[in-house]
Coordinates of C-alpha atoms and ligand atoms in Angstrom, one line a residue:
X53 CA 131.1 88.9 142.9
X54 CA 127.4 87.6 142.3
X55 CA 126.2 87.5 138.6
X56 CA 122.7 87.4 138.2
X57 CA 120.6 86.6 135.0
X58 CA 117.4 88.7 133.4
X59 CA 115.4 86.9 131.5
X60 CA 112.7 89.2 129.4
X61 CA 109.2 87.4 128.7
X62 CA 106.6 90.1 128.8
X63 CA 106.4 91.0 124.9
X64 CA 102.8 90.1 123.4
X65 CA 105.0 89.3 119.8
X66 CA 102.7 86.7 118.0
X67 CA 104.2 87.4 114.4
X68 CA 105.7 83.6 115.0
X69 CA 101.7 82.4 114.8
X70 CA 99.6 80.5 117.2
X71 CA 97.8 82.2 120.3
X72 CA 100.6 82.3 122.6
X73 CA 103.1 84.8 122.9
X74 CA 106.3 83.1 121.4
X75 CA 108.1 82.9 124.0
X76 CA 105.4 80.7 125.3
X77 CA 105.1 78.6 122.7
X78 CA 106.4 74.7 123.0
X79 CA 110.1 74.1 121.6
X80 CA 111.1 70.8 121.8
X81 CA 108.3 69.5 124.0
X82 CA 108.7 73.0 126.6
X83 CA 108.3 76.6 126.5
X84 CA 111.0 78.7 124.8
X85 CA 111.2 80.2 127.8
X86 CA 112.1 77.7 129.8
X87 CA 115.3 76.8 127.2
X88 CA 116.6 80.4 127.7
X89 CA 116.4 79.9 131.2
X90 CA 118.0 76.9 131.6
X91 CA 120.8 78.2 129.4
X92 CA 121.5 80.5 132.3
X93 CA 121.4 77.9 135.4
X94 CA 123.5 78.3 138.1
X95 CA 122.9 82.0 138.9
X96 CA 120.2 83.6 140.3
X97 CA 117.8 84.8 137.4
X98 CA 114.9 86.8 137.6
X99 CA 111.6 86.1 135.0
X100 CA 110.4 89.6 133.6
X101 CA 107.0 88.1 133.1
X102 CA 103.5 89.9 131.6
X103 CA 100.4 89.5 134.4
X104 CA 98.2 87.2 132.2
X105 CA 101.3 84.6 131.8
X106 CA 102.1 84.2 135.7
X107 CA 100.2 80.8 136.2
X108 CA 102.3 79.7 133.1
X109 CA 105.3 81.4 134.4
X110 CA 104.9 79.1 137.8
X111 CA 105.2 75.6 135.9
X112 CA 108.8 76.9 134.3
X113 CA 110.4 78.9 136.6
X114 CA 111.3 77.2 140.0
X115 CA 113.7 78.9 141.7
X116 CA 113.3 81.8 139.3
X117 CA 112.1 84.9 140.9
X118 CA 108.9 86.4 138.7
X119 CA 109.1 90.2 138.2
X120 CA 105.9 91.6 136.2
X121 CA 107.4 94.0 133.3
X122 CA 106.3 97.2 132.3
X123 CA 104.5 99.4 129.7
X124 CA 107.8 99.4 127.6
X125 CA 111.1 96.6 127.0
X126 CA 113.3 99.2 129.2
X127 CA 110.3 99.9 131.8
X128 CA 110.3 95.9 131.6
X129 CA 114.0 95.9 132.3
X130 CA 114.0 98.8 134.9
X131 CA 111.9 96.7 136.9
X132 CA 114.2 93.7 137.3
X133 CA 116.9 95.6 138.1
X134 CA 115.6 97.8 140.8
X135 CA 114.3 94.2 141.7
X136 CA 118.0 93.1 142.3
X137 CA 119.0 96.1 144.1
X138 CA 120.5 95.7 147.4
X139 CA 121.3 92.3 147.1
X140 CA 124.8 92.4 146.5
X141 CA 124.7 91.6 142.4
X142 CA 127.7 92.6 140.6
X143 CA 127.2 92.3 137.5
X144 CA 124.2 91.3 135.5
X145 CA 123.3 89.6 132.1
X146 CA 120.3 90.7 130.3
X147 CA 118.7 87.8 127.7
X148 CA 115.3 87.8 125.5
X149 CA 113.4 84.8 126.2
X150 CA 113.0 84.4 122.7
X151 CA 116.6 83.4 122.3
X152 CA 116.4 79.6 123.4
X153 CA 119.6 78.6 122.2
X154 CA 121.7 80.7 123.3
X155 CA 125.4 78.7 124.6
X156 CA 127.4 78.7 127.3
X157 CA 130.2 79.8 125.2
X158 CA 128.3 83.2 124.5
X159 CA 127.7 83.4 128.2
X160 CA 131.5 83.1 128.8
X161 CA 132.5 85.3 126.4
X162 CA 130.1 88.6 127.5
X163 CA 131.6 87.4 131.3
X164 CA 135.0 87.6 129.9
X165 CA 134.2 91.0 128.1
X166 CA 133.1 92.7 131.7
X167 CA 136.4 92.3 133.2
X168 CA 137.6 95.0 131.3
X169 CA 134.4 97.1 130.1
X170 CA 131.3 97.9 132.0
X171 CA 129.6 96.4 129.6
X172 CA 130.0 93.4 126.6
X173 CA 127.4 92.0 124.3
X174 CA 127.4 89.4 121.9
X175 CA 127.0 90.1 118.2
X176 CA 127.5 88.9 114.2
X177 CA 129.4 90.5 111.7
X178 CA 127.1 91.4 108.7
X179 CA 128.3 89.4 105.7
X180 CA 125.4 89.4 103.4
X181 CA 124.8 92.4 101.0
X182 CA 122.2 95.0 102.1
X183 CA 119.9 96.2 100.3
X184 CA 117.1 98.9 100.2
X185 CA 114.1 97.6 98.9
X186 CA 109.9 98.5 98.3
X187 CA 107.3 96.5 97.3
X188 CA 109.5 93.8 96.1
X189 CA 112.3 95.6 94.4
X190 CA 115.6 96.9 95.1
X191 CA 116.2 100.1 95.0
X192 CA 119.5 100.5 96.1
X193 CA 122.5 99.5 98.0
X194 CA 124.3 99.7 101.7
X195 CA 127.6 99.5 102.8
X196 CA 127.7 97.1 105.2
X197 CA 131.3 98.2 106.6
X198 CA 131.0 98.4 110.5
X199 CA 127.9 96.8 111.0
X200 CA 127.2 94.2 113.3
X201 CA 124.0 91.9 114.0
X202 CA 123.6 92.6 117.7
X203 CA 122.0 89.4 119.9
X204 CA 121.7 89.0 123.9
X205 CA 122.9 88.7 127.1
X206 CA 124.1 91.9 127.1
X207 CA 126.0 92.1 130.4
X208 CA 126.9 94.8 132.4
X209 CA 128.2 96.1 135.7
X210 CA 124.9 96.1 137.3
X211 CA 125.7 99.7 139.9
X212 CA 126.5 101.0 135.9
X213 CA 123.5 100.1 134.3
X214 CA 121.4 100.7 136.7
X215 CA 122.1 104.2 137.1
X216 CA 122.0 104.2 133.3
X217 CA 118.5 103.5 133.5
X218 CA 117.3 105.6 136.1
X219 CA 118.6 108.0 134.1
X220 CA 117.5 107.1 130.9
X221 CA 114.4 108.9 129.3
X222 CA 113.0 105.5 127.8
X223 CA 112.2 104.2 124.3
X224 CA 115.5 102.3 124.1
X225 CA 115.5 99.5 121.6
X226 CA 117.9 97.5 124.2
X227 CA 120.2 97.9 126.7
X228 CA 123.3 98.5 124.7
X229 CA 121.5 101.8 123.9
X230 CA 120.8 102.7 127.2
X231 CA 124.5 101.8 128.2
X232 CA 126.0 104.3 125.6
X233 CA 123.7 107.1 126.4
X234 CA 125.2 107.0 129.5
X235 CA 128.7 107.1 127.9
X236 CA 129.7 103.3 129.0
X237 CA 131.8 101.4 126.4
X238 CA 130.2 98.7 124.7
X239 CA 133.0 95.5 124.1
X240 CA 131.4 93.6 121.2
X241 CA 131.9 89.7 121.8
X242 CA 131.6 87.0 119.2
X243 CA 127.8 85.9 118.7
X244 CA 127.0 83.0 117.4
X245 CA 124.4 81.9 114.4
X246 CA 122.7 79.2 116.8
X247 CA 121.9 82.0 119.1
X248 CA 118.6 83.3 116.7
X249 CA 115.8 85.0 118.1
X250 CA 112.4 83.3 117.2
X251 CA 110.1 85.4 115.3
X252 CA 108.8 84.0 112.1
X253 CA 107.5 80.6 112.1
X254 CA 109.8 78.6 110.2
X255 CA 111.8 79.8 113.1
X256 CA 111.1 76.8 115.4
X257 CA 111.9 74.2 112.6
X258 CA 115.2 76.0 112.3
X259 CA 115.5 75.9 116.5
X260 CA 114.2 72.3 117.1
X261 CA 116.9 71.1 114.7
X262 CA 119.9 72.7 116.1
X263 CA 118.5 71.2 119.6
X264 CA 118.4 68.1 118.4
X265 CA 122.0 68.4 116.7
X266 CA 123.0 68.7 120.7
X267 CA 121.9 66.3 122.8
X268 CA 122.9 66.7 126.2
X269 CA 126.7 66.2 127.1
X270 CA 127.1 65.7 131.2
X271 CA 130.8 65.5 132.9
X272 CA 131.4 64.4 136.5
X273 CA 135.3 65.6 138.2
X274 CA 136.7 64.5 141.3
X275 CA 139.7 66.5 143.4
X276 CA 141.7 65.8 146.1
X277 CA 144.4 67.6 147.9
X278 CA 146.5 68.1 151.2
X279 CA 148.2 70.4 152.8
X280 CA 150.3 70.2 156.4
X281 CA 150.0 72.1 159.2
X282 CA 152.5 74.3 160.4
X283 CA 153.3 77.3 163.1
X284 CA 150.2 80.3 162.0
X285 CA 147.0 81.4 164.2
X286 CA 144.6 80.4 161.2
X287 CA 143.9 78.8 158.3
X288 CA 141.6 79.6 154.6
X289 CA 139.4 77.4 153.9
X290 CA 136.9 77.3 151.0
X291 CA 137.2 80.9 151.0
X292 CA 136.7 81.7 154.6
X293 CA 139.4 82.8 157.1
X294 CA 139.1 80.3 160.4
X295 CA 141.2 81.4 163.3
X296 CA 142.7 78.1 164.6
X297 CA 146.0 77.4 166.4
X298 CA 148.1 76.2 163.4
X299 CA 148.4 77.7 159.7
X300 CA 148.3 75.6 156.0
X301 CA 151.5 74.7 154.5
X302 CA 151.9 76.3 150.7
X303 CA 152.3 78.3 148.5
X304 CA 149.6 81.1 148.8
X305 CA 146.3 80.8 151.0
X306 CA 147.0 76.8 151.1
X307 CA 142.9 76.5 150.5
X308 CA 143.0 72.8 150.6
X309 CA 139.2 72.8 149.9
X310 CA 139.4 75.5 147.0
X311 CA 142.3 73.5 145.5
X312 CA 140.2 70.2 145.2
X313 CA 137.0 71.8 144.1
X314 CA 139.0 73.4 141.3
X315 CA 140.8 70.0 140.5
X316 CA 137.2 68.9 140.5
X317 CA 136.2 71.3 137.8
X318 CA 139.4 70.6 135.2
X319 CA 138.7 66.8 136.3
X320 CA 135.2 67.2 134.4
X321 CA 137.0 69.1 131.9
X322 CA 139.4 66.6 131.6
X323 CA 141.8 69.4 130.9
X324 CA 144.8 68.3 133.9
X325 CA 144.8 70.3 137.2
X326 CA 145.6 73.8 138.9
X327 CA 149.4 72.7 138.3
X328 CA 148.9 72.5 135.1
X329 CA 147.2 75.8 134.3
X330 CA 149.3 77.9 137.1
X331 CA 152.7 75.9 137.4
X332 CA 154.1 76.9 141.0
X333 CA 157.3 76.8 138.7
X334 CA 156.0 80.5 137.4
X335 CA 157.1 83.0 139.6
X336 CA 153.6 85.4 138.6
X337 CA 151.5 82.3 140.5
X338 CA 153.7 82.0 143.4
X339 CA 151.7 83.1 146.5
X340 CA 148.2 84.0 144.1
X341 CA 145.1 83.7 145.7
X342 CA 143.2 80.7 145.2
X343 CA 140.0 82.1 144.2
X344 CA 141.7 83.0 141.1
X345 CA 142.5 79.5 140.8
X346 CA 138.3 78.4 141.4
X347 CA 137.3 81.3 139.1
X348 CA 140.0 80.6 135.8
X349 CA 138.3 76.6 136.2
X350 CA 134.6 77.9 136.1
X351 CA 135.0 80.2 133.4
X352 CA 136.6 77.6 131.3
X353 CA 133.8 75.6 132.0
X354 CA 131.4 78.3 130.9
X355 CA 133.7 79.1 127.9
X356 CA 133.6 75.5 126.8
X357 CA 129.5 75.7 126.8
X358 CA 129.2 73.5 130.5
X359 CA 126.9 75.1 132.9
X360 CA 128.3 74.0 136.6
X361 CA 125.4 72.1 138.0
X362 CA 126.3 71.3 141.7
X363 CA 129.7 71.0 143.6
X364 CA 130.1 68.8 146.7
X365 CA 133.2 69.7 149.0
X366 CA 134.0 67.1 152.3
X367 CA 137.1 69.0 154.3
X368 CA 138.7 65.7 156.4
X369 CA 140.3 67.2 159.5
X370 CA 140.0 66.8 163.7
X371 CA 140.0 70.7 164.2
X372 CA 139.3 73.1 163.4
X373 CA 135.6 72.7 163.8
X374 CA 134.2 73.7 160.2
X375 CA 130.3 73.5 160.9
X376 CA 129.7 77.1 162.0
X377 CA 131.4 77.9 158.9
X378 CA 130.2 75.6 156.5
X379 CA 127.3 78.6 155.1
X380 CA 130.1 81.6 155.0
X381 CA 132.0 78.8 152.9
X382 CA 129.0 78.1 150.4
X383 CA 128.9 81.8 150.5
X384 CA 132.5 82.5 149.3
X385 CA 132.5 79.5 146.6
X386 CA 129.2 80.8 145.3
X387 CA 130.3 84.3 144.8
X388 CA 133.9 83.2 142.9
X389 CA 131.6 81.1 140.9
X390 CA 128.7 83.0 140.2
X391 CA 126.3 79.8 141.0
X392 CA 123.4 80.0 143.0
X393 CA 124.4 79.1 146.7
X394 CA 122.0 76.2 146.2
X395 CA 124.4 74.4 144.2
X396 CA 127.1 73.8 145.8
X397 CA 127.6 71.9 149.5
X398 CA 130.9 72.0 152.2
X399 CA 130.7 69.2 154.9
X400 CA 133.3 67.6 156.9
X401 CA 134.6 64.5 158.6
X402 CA 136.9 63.5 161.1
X403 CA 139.5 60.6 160.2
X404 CA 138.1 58.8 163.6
X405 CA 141.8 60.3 165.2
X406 CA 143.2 58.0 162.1
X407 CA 145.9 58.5 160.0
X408 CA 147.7 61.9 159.3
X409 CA 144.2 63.7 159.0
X410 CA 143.8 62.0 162.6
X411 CA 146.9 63.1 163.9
X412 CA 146.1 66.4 163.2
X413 CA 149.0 66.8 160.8
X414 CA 147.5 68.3 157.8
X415 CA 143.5 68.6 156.5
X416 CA 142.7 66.3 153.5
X417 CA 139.8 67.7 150.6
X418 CA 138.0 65.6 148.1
X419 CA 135.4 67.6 146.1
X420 CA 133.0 66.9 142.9
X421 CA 131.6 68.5 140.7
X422 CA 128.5 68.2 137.5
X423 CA 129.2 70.0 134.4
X424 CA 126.0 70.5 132.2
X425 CA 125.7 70.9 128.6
X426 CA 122.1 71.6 127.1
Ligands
LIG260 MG1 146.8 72.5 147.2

């Protein structure tokens, strides 16, 4: 399941001042841009750029694929998503660019949201009064019962909104809308204050503030783990079925190299291990799959505002031979994760024929992994 990230920079908007475009405009020493794309690192993201900002677009966005936009915001997001088509995306998270801060805890909630709905977006309850107003007086009152302040990623199935678009007749003020004329159901998530869209120029004070009320908060986990060999044709590792001429000991899969990486994960998190969180004790965990293991660590990652920056797995074992399945591995890990295949390595050692690893009695698994929070 591959998640992949929109970022939408092709508005002219210049009611925050200044020549540029705002979301060109420095925050904190960069483009605002370049915060909101950070905030989604780790999955492939695509830049919905105008033509005159591509030269600007090249000094942020490494790695970032640069999709010009259209006449319109949903002509703009149209063409990213027919840009993603085909590639095996799953689900996709649409952001304004002009949202710099937005956390990893938003992220993880509109994520959570899509396991049940084809869609989730993030957004406020309304508590202040509302008011109608002209030319500086009120002139009446609104009930603010049911309203909500709506903000981005709005995430979605991506085969959903997809066809919601194609289908669409444009003039859509966002995506949400486009969902619902499709008759998707919208899960509303929890926004978050922080998460404010620049438009006025006091704006940036407001922004630059909150960043530097942050800091940057980085978190390195080991794991380790072992499992025997014992009578089976093949065994799982890091996701990827290896014919050999013994099996794993375990409960499950016995994915030595998915149970270290996760360990790796609540290591950083310094919230215990996969025992811990899915006790073999509990009959509903005994024989699960261990990329439900992997998945349940990234997400709290995510939900606790860390973006995963890289993951390094070493599988310690004689045979089988894991090189020509090291990539399918990456693959696999990638996927459970949604992190850019980039990010994460699997290499392996022999023991030198030492020890239990060398007597081909069981395959050993250390793993690490970087947890990032901007
Ligand atoms: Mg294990």
């Amino acid at each position: 399941m591959t998640t992949a990230a929109i970022i939408l920079a092709a508005g002219r908007g210049t009611r925050a001042g200044g020549d540029l475009p705002k979301q060109w405009q420095a925050l904190a020493g960069r483009p605002v841009v370049a915060h909101a794309l950070a905030a989604f690192a780790g999955m492939p993201r695509i830049l919905v750029i105008h033509p005159d900002d591509r030269a600007r677009a090249a000094a942020v966005a490494e790695g970032v694929q640069l999709v010009e936009g259209g006449a319109t915001r949903d002509a703009s997001v149209r063409n990213a998503l027919e840009a993603l088509a085909g590639q095996g995306v799953s689900r996709v998270l649409i952001h304004d660019g002009a949202r710099p801060l937005v956390s990893g805890a938003v992220i993880g909630r509109v994520l959570a949201g899509l396991d049940d709905h084809p869609a989730a977006a993030p957004a406020l309850v309304v508590s202040d009064a509302l008011w109608t107003g002209v030319q500086g007086l009120v002139t009446g009152t609104r009930d603010r019962t049911g309203l909500y302040r709506a903000q981005t990623p709005q995430g979605f199935h991506f085969d959903a909104i997809l066809d919601a678009h194609r289908r669409h007749g444009g003039g859509a003020a966002d995506d949400v809308e486009v969902a619902r004329a499709a008759g998707l159901d919208v899960a509303i998530v929890e926004g978050e204050e922080d998460n404010l869209k620049l438009t006025f120029p006091g704006d940036f004070a407001r922004a630059e503030a909150i960043l530097k009320g942050r800091g940057m908060d980085i978190r390195l986990g080991n794991g380790f783990d072992v499992h025997a060999f014992c009578e089976g044709d093949h065994v799982w590792l890091c996701g990827v079925k290896v014919p050999h001429s013994r099996g794993l000991l375990g409960h499950s899969d016995a994915d030595v190299g998915m149970h270290a990486l996760t360990d790796a994960i609540y290591g950083a998190l310094a919230d215990g291990d996969i025992g811990r969180h899915f006790p073999p004790s509990d009959p509903q965990w005994k024989g699960a799959e261990s990329h439900i293991f992997l998945r349940h660590a990234a997400e709290l990652a995510r939900a606790r505002g860390f973006a995963i920056s890289n993951c390094d797995v070493t599988l310690i074992c004689e045979r089988p031979k894991i090189g020509p399945h090291a990539e399918a591995m990456r693959e696999a890990l990638a996927a459970i994760m949604a992190l850019e295949v980039g990010r994460i390595s699997v290499k392996a050692t022999t023991s030198e024929r030492l020890g239990f690893t060398g007597r081909e009695e069981g395959i050993a698994a250390i793993a690490t992994a970087t947890l990032v929070k901007l």
